[in-house]
Short mmCIF file of C-alpha atoms in Angstrom, two decimals:
data_model
loop_
_atom_site.label_atom_id
_atom_site.label_comp_id
_atom_site.label_asym_id
_atom_site.label_seq_id
_atom_site.Cartn_x
_atom_site.Cartn_y
_atom_site.Cartn_z
CA MET A 1 35.62 8.65 -12.30
CA ASN A 2 37.68 7.94 -9.02
CA SER A 3 36.49 3.92 -7.16
CA ASN A 4 35.04 5.24 -4.72
CA ARG A 5 32.57 7.28 -6.89
CA LEU A 6 31.97 4.16 -8.92
CA LEU A 7 31.09 2.29 -6.06
CA GLN A 8 28.57 4.67 -4.80
CA VAL A 9 27.23 5.28 -8.21
CA PHE A 10 26.76 1.62 -8.55
CA LEU A 11 25.12 1.34 -4.56
CA THR A 12 22.20 3.53 -6.46
CA PHE A 13 21.69 1.49 -8.98
CA LEU A 14 20.98 -1.44 -7.18
CA GLY A 15 19.47 0.05 -4.49
CA LEU A 16 21.62 -1.40 -1.67
CA ILE A 17 20.81 2.00 0.90
CA VAL A 18 18.77 -0.54 3.92
CA LEU A 19 15.46 1.06 4.47
CA GLN A 20 15.62 2.19 8.19
CA SER A 21 12.87 0.25 9.63
CA ALA A 22 9.78 -8.47 9.65
CA SER A 23 6.87 -10.10 8.34
CA ALA A 24 4.98 -6.93 7.44
CA THR A 25 1.42 -5.91 8.69
CA ILE A 26 -0.27 -3.97 4.82
CA ASN A 27 -3.29 -2.01 5.04
CA LEU A 28 -4.41 -1.09 1.46
CA GLU A 29 -4.31 2.79 0.15
CA LEU A 30 -7.16 3.72 -2.02
CA THR A 31 -4.93 7.66 -3.23
CA GLN A 32 -6.38 8.79 -7.12
CA GLY A 33 -9.35 8.09 -8.52
CA VAL A 34 -10.67 6.38 -11.89
CA GLY A 35 -11.29 8.78 -14.44
CA ARG A 36 -12.38 7.40 -18.26
CA ALA A 37 -13.12 3.55 -17.67
CA ILE A 38 -15.13 1.05 -17.72
CA PRO A 39 -19.07 1.88 -15.24
CA ILE A 40 -19.75 -0.95 -13.04
CA ALA A 41 -21.90 -1.25 -10.96
CA ILE A 42 -20.92 -4.10 -7.35
CA VAL A 43 -24.16 -4.71 -5.51
CA PRO A 44 -22.34 -5.52 -1.61
CA PHE A 45 -23.32 -9.45 -1.39
CA HIS A 46 -26.55 -10.32 0.38
CA GLY A 47 -25.62 -12.37 3.92
CA ASP A 48 -22.10 -10.85 2.75
CA SER A 49 -20.55 -10.74 6.73
CA LEU A 50 -17.46 -12.47 5.43
CA GLY A 51 -15.61 -9.14 2.64
CA ILE A 52 -16.04 -10.48 -0.35
CA SER A 53 -18.19 -7.33 -1.38
CA LYS A 54 -15.64 -4.98 -0.31
CA VAL A 55 -12.90 -6.96 -1.92
CA LEU A 56 -13.97 -7.11 -4.69
CA ARG A 57 -14.35 -3.21 -4.87
CA GLN A 58 -11.12 -2.68 -3.52
CA ASP A 59 -9.10 -5.05 -6.78
CA LEU A 60 -11.38 -3.94 -9.27
CA LEU A 61 -10.98 -0.42 -8.75
CA SER A 62 -6.66 -0.73 -8.53
CA SER A 63 -6.74 -2.09 -11.69
CA GLY A 64 -7.44 1.61 -13.56
CA MET A 65 -9.87 -0.20 -15.45
CA PHE A 66 -12.63 0.46 -14.30
CA SER A 67 -15.30 3.35 -12.64
CA ILE A 68 -17.24 1.83 -9.95
CA THR A 69 -20.69 3.36 -8.57
CA ALA A 70 -20.49 4.20 -4.30
CA VAL A 71 -22.87 1.98 -2.61
CA ASP A 72 -24.86 4.89 -1.52
CA LYS A 73 -26.48 6.10 -5.10
CA LEU A 74 -27.28 1.94 -6.12
CA PRO A 75 -30.89 2.35 -7.28
CA ASN A 76 -31.30 -0.39 -5.71
CA LYS A 77 -29.68 -4.13 -4.18
CA PRO A 78 -30.58 -7.63 -6.52
CA GLY A 79 -28.95 -10.85 -5.42
CA THR A 80 -30.54 -12.47 -7.78
CA ILE A 81 -31.10 -11.68 -11.49
CA ALA A 82 -34.38 -12.31 -11.08
CA ASP A 83 -34.33 -9.14 -9.02
CA VAL A 84 -32.80 -7.48 -11.29
CA GLN A 85 -34.68 -4.75 -12.90
CA PHE A 86 -32.52 -3.14 -15.80
CA GLY A 87 -33.96 -0.13 -16.98
CA ASP A 88 -32.51 1.51 -13.05
CA TRP A 89 -29.80 0.37 -14.06
CA ARG A 90 -29.20 1.38 -18.08
CA ALA A 91 -30.18 5.03 -16.19
CA ILE A 92 -27.98 5.76 -14.04
CA PRO A 93 -25.58 4.12 -16.33
CA VAL A 94 -24.14 1.13 -15.80
CA ASN A 95 -22.12 -1.11 -18.58
CA ASP A 96 -21.54 -4.28 -15.33
CA LEU A 97 -23.26 -4.61 -13.60
CA ILE A 98 -21.99 -6.97 -10.11
CA ILE A 99 -24.51 -9.08 -7.52
CA GLY A 100 -24.07 -12.41 -4.86
CA THR A 101 -25.43 -13.98 -2.44
CA ILE A 102 -23.45 -16.33 -0.07
CA THR A 103 -24.85 -18.15 2.71
CA PRO A 104 -24.25 -21.00 5.23
CA GLU A 105 -23.40 -24.20 4.55
CA GLY A 106 -22.33 -25.54 8.04
CA ASN A 107 -18.68 -25.30 7.96
CA ASN A 108 -18.29 -23.80 4.64
CA TYR A 109 -19.97 -20.87 2.58
CA HIS A 110 -22.24 -21.56 -0.29
CA VAL A 111 -21.50 -17.89 -3.22
CA SER A 112 -23.06 -16.98 -5.83
CA PHE A 113 -21.75 -14.32 -8.47
CA THR A 114 -23.31 -12.91 -11.99
CA LEU A 115 -21.82 -11.06 -13.56
CA LEU A 116 -24.60 -9.08 -16.16
CA ASP A 117 -24.39 -6.52 -19.39
CA THR A 118 -26.69 -4.08 -18.33
CA PHE A 119 -28.08 -3.16 -22.07
CA LYS A 120 -28.29 -6.68 -24.37
CA SER A 121 -30.94 -6.73 -21.01
CA GLN A 122 -32.75 -4.30 -23.61
CA GLN A 123 -34.21 -6.70 -25.71
CA PHE A 124 -33.79 -9.61 -23.55
CA LEU A 125 -37.00 -11.49 -22.42
CA HIS A 126 -37.37 -11.47 -18.54
CA PHE A 127 -37.12 -15.24 -16.12
CA SER A 128 -37.53 -15.75 -13.45
CA SER A 129 -34.36 -18.11 -12.81
CA LEU A 130 -31.15 -18.29 -14.61
CA SER A 131 -32.13 -21.47 -15.88
CA GLN A 132 -33.95 -19.97 -18.19
CA ALA A 133 -31.40 -18.39 -20.31
CA THR A 134 -31.46 -19.43 -22.56
CA VAL A 135 -32.33 -17.10 -25.69
CA ASN A 136 -29.17 -15.98 -28.84
CA ALA A 137 -26.15 -15.55 -26.36
CA ASN A 138 -25.74 -11.58 -28.17
CA LEU A 139 -28.70 -10.86 -26.49
CA ASN A 140 -28.16 -12.41 -23.39
CA PRO A 141 -26.98 -10.14 -20.05
CA VAL A 142 -24.92 -12.61 -18.30
CA LEU A 143 -21.21 -12.66 -19.25
CA ALA A 144 -20.40 -15.35 -16.03
CA HIS A 145 -22.23 -16.37 -13.12
CA GLN A 146 -20.08 -20.23 -11.26
CA VAL A 147 -21.77 -21.11 -7.62
CA TYR A 148 -18.58 -22.32 -5.36
CA THR A 149 -18.64 -24.15 -1.03
CA ILE A 150 -16.16 -22.26 0.52
CA PRO A 151 -14.77 -22.96 4.28
CA LYS A 152 -14.09 -19.23 5.55
CA SER A 153 -9.70 -19.07 5.44
CA SER A 154 -10.07 -19.11 1.64
CA VAL A 155 -13.44 -16.31 1.24
CA ARG A 156 -10.37 -13.79 1.03
CA PHE A 157 -9.21 -15.95 -2.37
CA LEU A 158 -11.80 -16.31 -3.47
CA ALA A 159 -12.87 -12.24 -3.49
CA HIS A 160 -9.68 -12.35 -5.84
CA HIS A 161 -10.58 -14.98 -7.91
CA ILE A 162 -13.75 -13.43 -9.61
CA ALA A 163 -12.22 -10.09 -10.09
CA ASP A 164 -9.57 -11.75 -12.31
CA ILE A 165 -13.60 -12.96 -14.05
CA ILE A 166 -14.91 -10.28 -13.81
CA TYR A 167 -11.66 -8.81 -14.99
CA LYS A 168 -10.78 -10.75 -18.36
CA GLN A 169 -13.97 -10.54 -18.92
CA LEU A 170 -14.18 -7.20 -19.39
CA THR A 171 -11.73 -6.90 -20.76
CA GLY A 172 -10.30 -9.25 -21.92
CA VAL A 173 -6.91 -9.12 -20.44
CA PRO A 174 -6.25 -12.28 -17.91
CA GLY A 175 -6.81 -10.54 -14.11
CA VAL A 176 -3.94 -9.94 -11.43
CA PHE A 177 -5.69 -10.54 -7.92
CA SER A 178 -4.85 -14.01 -7.87
CA THR A 179 -1.09 -13.19 -8.32
CA ARG A 180 1.63 -12.97 -5.65
CA ILE A 181 3.48 -10.91 -4.41
CA ALA A 182 7.03 -10.86 -2.70
CA TYR A 183 9.63 -7.82 -1.39
CA VAL A 184 12.08 -7.27 0.95
CA ALA A 185 10.28 -5.50 4.79
CA VAL A 186 12.98 -4.02 7.99
CA LYS A 187 12.29 -3.92 10.88
CA ARG A 188 14.88 -0.88 13.18
CA PHE A 189 14.94 -1.55 16.85
CA PRO A 190 16.44 0.45 19.43
CA ASP A 191 18.59 -2.16 21.48
CA ARG A 192 18.87 -5.32 19.50
CA PRO A 193 20.10 -5.70 15.92
CA THR A 194 17.85 -4.55 12.79
CA LYS A 195 15.29 -7.75 11.20
CA TYR A 196 15.12 -8.08 7.57
CA ALA A 197 12.79 -10.80 5.40
CA LEU A 198 12.04 -11.53 2.34
CA ASP A 199 8.40 -11.90 2.49
CA ILE A 200 5.79 -13.39 0.35
CA ALA A 201 2.36 -11.92 -0.18
CA ASN A 202 -1.28 -11.86 -2.29
CA ALA A 203 -1.35 -9.10 -4.73
CA ASP A 204 -3.46 -6.34 -2.91
CA GLY A 205 0.09 -7.21 0.89
CA GLU A 206 -2.84 -9.24 2.38
CA ASP A 207 -1.78 -12.30 3.96
CA PRO A 208 2.20 -11.77 4.48
CA GLN A 209 4.01 -15.00 4.81
CA PRO A 210 7.67 -15.03 4.96
CA LEU A 211 9.81 -16.89 3.17
CA LEU A 212 13.17 -16.28 5.14
CA GLN A 213 14.11 -14.11 8.51
CA SER A 214 18.14 -12.54 8.56
CA ASN A 215 19.79 -10.51 10.32
CA SER A 216 22.29 -9.14 7.47
CA PRO A 217 20.67 -6.97 4.32
CA LEU A 218 17.83 -9.44 1.84
CA MET A 219 17.19 -7.51 -2.03
CA SER A 220 16.08 -8.43 -5.35
CA PRO A 221 13.69 -11.11 -4.70
CA ALA A 222 12.86 -12.67 -8.79
CA TRP A 223 10.11 -14.84 -9.44
CA SER A 224 10.52 -18.04 -11.63
CA PRO A 225 8.44 -17.95 -14.62
CA ASP A 226 6.13 -21.28 -13.60
CA GLY A 227 6.09 -19.44 -9.37
CA LYS A 228 7.77 -21.94 -7.37
CA SER A 229 11.32 -20.16 -6.97
CA LEU A 230 12.12 -17.22 -5.24
CA ALA A 231 15.47 -16.21 -6.52
CA TYR A 232 17.62 -12.72 -4.33
CA VAL A 233 20.93 -11.51 -2.65
CA SER A 234 22.17 -12.23 0.76
CA PHE A 235 24.68 -11.01 2.63
CA GLU A 236 24.62 -12.89 5.73
CA ASN A 237 28.19 -13.99 5.39
CA ARG A 238 29.37 -10.29 5.25
CA ARG A 239 29.47 -10.62 1.46
CA SER A 240 26.73 -10.57 -1.29
CA ALA A 241 25.75 -13.61 -2.53
CA ILE A 242 22.72 -14.76 -4.63
CA TYR A 243 20.95 -17.61 -3.66
CA ILE A 244 17.66 -19.27 -5.07
CA SER A 245 15.02 -20.71 -3.13
CA ASP A 246 12.12 -23.34 -3.51
CA LEU A 247 8.92 -21.93 -1.99
CA SER A 248 7.40 -25.46 -1.63
CA THR A 249 9.98 -26.64 0.13
CA GLY A 250 12.48 -23.70 1.31
CA LYS A 251 15.20 -25.24 0.89
CA ARG A 252 17.97 -23.10 -0.81
CA ARG A 253 20.59 -22.82 -3.09
CA LEU A 254 23.62 -21.01 -3.67
CA VAL A 255 24.49 -20.05 -6.71
CA ALA A 256 26.62 -16.60 -6.88
CA GLN A 257 28.87 -16.07 -4.88
CA PHE A 258 31.98 -15.13 -6.69
CA SER A 259 34.64 -12.30 -5.25
CA GLY A 260 33.09 -9.08 -5.26
CA ILE A 261 29.55 -7.92 -5.68
CA ASN A 262 26.90 -10.43 -6.50
CA SER A 263 23.89 -8.40 -7.88
CA ALA A 264 20.79 -9.08 -9.97
CA PRO A 265 18.97 -12.05 -10.34
CA ALA A 266 17.23 -12.02 -13.59
CA TRP A 267 15.41 -15.20 -14.65
CA SER A 268 15.01 -16.21 -18.16
CA PRO A 269 12.33 -16.45 -20.12
CA ASP A 270 11.99 -21.22 -19.87
CA GLY A 271 13.12 -20.69 -15.96
CA LYS A 272 16.87 -22.35 -17.00
CA GLU A 273 18.79 -19.60 -16.88
CA LEU A 274 19.70 -16.54 -14.70
CA ALA A 275 21.09 -13.21 -15.82
CA LEU A 276 23.87 -11.39 -12.99
CA ALA A 277 25.09 -8.66 -12.07
CA LEU A 278 28.78 -9.51 -11.38
CA SER A 279 31.64 -7.77 -10.21
CA LYS A 280 34.12 -10.91 -9.76
CA GLY A 281 36.40 -8.82 -7.81
CA LYS A 282 37.13 -5.48 -10.00
CA VAL A 283 35.31 -2.26 -9.33
CA ASN A 284 33.47 -2.77 -12.21
CA THR A 285 30.28 -4.83 -12.84
CA ASN A 286 28.86 -6.97 -16.41
CA ILE A 287 26.40 -8.39 -17.16
CA TYR A 288 26.33 -12.37 -16.88
CA ILE A 289 24.63 -15.42 -17.71
CA LEU A 290 24.52 -18.69 -15.16
CA ASN A 291 23.23 -21.65 -16.76
CA LEU A 292 20.91 -23.58 -13.58
CA VAL A 293 21.45 -26.97 -15.16
CA ASN A 294 24.90 -26.95 -15.90
CA ASN A 295 26.38 -24.15 -14.39
CA LYS A 296 28.37 -22.35 -16.09
CA LEU A 297 29.09 -19.20 -17.12
CA GLU A 298 29.43 -16.29 -19.72
CA GLN A 299 29.60 -12.91 -19.96
CA LEU A 300 27.85 -10.54 -21.46
CA THR A 301 29.84 -7.28 -20.96
CA THR A 302 32.96 -5.88 -21.17
CA GLY A 303 35.09 -2.78 -19.88
CA SER A 304 35.36 -0.45 -17.20
CA PHE A 305 31.30 0.42 -16.95
CA ILE A 306 29.27 -0.42 -13.78
CA ASN A 307 26.81 -3.12 -16.05
CA THR A 308 22.86 -3.99 -13.69
CA SER A 309 19.41 -4.67 -13.22
CA PRO A 310 19.61 -6.72 -16.30
CA ALA A 311 16.03 -7.80 -17.25
CA TRP A 312 15.37 -10.88 -19.96
CA SER A 313 13.13 -9.60 -23.52
CA PRO A 314 9.83 -11.95 -23.21
CA ASP A 315 11.44 -13.64 -26.27
CA GLY A 316 14.34 -14.08 -24.95
CA LYS A 317 16.27 -13.17 -27.95
CA SER A 318 17.18 -10.42 -25.56
CA ILE A 319 18.80 -8.18 -21.92
CA ILE A 320 17.75 -4.76 -20.79
CA PHE A 321 21.01 -3.55 -18.59
CA THR A 322 21.32 -0.32 -16.71
CA SER A 323 25.16 1.33 -17.21
CA ASN A 324 27.07 4.17 -17.18
CA ARG A 325 29.07 3.93 -20.05
CA GLU A 326 28.62 7.17 -21.39
CA LYS A 327 28.73 10.79 -19.86
CA ASP A 328 27.77 8.28 -16.37
CA GLN A 329 24.78 8.81 -16.30
CA PRO A 330 22.92 5.80 -16.23
CA GLN A 331 21.28 4.74 -19.63
CA ILE A 332 18.82 1.34 -20.12
CA TYR A 333 21.01 -0.60 -23.23
CA LYS A 334 19.76 -3.45 -24.71
CA ILE A 335 22.19 -6.87 -25.57
CA ASP A 336 20.54 -9.11 -28.55
CA LEU A 337 21.76 -12.95 -27.50
CA ALA A 338 22.76 -13.78 -31.00
CA THR A 339 25.65 -11.24 -32.08
CA ASN A 340 26.44 -9.37 -29.05
CA ALA A 341 25.73 -6.30 -30.77
CA ILE A 342 24.63 -3.61 -27.92
CA LYS A 343 22.18 -0.49 -29.00
CA ARG A 344 21.06 2.48 -26.42
CA ILE A 345 17.89 3.15 -25.96
CA THR A 346 16.64 5.62 -23.54
CA PHE A 347 17.66 8.87 -24.18
CA ASN A 348 15.04 10.48 -22.36
CA GLY A 349 16.62 12.73 -18.88
CA ASN A 350 19.55 12.32 -17.21
CA TYR A 351 19.20 8.60 -15.41
CA ASN A 352 17.22 5.77 -16.77
CA ALA A 353 17.60 1.88 -14.80
CA HIS A 354 15.73 -0.94 -13.23
CA ALA A 355 13.76 -1.43 -16.40
CA SER A 356 12.16 -4.72 -17.05
CA PHE A 357 9.71 -5.51 -21.10
CA THR A 358 6.23 -5.79 -20.31
CA PRO A 359 4.74 -9.19 -21.35
CA ASP A 360 4.27 -8.40 -25.07
CA GLY A 361 8.53 -6.85 -25.82
CA ASN A 362 6.02 -3.31 -26.84
CA ASN A 363 7.70 -1.11 -23.85
CA ILE A 364 9.73 -0.79 -21.06
CA VAL A 365 9.35 0.37 -17.40
CA ILE A 366 12.26 2.57 -16.50
CA LEU A 367 12.85 4.32 -13.18
CA HIS A 368 13.36 7.52 -14.95
CA ARG A 369 14.82 11.01 -13.24
CA ASP A 370 14.82 13.93 -15.52
CA GLY A 371 14.87 17.70 -13.08
CA GLY A 372 15.58 15.87 -10.05
CA LYS A 373 12.99 13.55 -9.51
CA PHE A 374 12.97 9.95 -10.01
CA GLU A 375 9.05 8.83 -10.83
CA ILE A 376 8.76 5.36 -12.95
CA ALA A 377 8.36 5.68 -16.55
CA ILE A 378 6.89 3.91 -18.99
CA GLN A 379 9.20 4.17 -22.63
CA ASN A 380 7.74 2.52 -26.12
CA LEU A 381 9.95 0.99 -27.93
CA ALA A 382 8.94 1.37 -31.35
CA THR A 383 8.46 5.67 -31.21
CA GLY A 384 10.80 6.65 -28.65
CA ASN A 385 7.39 8.36 -26.48
CA LEU A 386 7.69 8.53 -23.03
CA LYS A 387 5.01 9.15 -20.11
CA VAL A 388 5.76 9.16 -16.90
CA LEU A 389 2.87 7.63 -14.50
CA THR A 390 4.61 8.82 -11.19
CA ASP A 391 5.25 12.20 -9.66
CA SER A 392 6.44 12.17 -6.28
CA GLY A 393 10.07 11.94 -7.13
CA LEU A 394 10.82 9.70 -4.29
CA ASN A 395 10.26 6.27 -6.04
CA ASP A 396 12.13 3.51 -6.68
CA SER A 397 12.09 -0.77 -7.76
CA PRO A 398 9.00 -1.11 -10.24
CA SER A 399 7.29 -4.10 -11.29
CA ILE A 400 5.21 -5.16 -14.01
CA SER A 401 2.12 -7.28 -13.47
CA PRO A 402 1.84 -10.91 -14.99
CA ASN A 403 -1.02 -8.85 -17.31
CA GLY A 404 1.03 -5.43 -18.39
CA GLN A 405 -1.86 -3.62 -17.08
CA MET A 406 -0.23 -2.80 -13.85
CA ILE A 407 3.37 -1.73 -11.75
CA ILE A 408 4.56 -2.12 -8.19
CA TYR A 409 7.19 0.23 -7.13
CA ALA A 410 9.28 1.35 -3.56
CA THR A 411 7.87 4.59 -2.85
CA TYR A 412 8.02 7.46 0.26
CA TYR A 413 4.65 7.78 1.01
CA GLN A 414 3.55 9.10 5.14
CA GLY A 415 7.38 9.97 5.84
CA LYS A 416 7.75 6.04 5.28
CA GLU A 417 9.10 3.53 2.80
CA THR A 418 5.93 1.24 1.41
CA LEU A 419 4.90 0.08 -1.59
CA ALA A 420 2.30 1.56 -4.58
CA LYS A 421 0.94 0.41 -7.49
CA ILE A 422 -0.47 2.10 -10.30
CA SER A 423 -2.75 1.22 -13.33
CA MET A 424 -0.40 0.78 -16.70
CA ASN A 425 -2.93 3.47 -17.54
CA GLY A 426 -2.19 5.97 -14.60
CA LEU A 427 -5.53 6.01 -13.77
CA ALA A 428 -5.33 4.83 -10.61
CA LYS A 429 -3.51 4.67 -7.21
CA THR A 430 -2.72 2.64 -4.25
CA HIS A 431 -0.86 1.92 -1.35
CA LEU A 432 0.30 -0.41 0.08
CA ILE A 433 1.23 0.73 4.06
CA SER A 434 3.02 -1.26 6.61
CA ASN A 435 2.16 -1.34 10.78
CA ASP A 436 5.87 -2.27 11.51
CA SER A 437 8.59 -2.70 8.95
CA PHE A 438 9.84 -0.33 5.22
CA ILE A 439 9.08 -2.07 2.57
CA GLN A 440 11.48 -2.31 -0.39
CA SER A 441 12.46 -4.52 -3.55
CA PRO A 442 8.71 -5.72 -5.14
CA ALA A 443 9.07 -8.26 -6.98
CA TRP A 444 5.52 -8.32 -8.83
CA GLY A 445 4.94 -13.00 -9.16
CA PRO A 446 3.94 -14.36 -13.04
CA LEU A 447 0.22 -16.06 -13.43
CA ALA A 448 -1.84 -18.38 -11.13
CA SER A 449 -2.58 -21.13 -12.27
#
């Protein structure tokens, strides 16, 4: 393989092709419905002029875990537990019911919500207020109840927080609706230079804020495990370099600017090291580990191959990466950090790249091609079984939610590059559509503290 071909493959691995288009306004659109899921109902909160009920509904639908009764199919619309006729909801049937009220209090709002198990209530004595719900917990229909006083500016965050509570209560898994995402927004103009922005937004794409704006390409954002920093690649000096930016201060640190290609930063689980793909003046790239405390650089891979896109295992004992070391086809390999032994782990399809572990370490999510289409897929590491989740053929850069239940990725939709989220069970897909920019390189941040 000649050097030009090697470089072309490398660029494909990293997604360096600049998208046609810098904080972007993003709209959320649910484009694939839910099939097998927990049946629940969300009654529009009484007095909800703020849109909390709508955000709550969007969040829970996008998870793929819930089938939510349409508002026009609700048998009635109680605001408090005293108003709930449990038999009406069991008849639909609905497993769980969410109700709430919102009332203004000066410059703030008083928000109350309650999550109810409609079937536990079959043996539950009637009561007129929540304070009377003191019978055996196994019969108590009240699964969660919270009251908040908030300013109007916190309304959307509170809706995500409530969604997290409901998700955890009904699934046993932490919700991710209060988390954040990072991505690169690219905006092109006919009469001036292209603008690039490294944006941070809520998990649903709302409230984007630029961390960095540049006239040069930005790529590969990666969250630190504590959510306080982002590592990324910048070409601002007409050569690639890797920086780390502190999100609270905006200050940044140059960590890699070696000759040639500096790319694909990935944080270790303890946040003390970065795995990088570096060429160090050569055409081929190798995987290195940079100690962020003493700046010591350790080379992991060797040979005349392209090795890139490293990702750490949750236990920090191994790293997976993309390499063309067999038949010039990108595949996923794993290196044991104790022995440096390298093992191939993907065999389905002629292209597998950009892999990362699920939080439990049992699966990897990959960009997979078989038959010409680039799709998002999940592979079980014990069995090797592969499940393809998408079907559009134009997808890239998958990033897993911190609870392991969803994936955000770059895709081509309605004539432009944008982002999409899909549940790990494949039951729900949501597009996050930018009105004014092309979006690439998404990265899902850690759980909110």
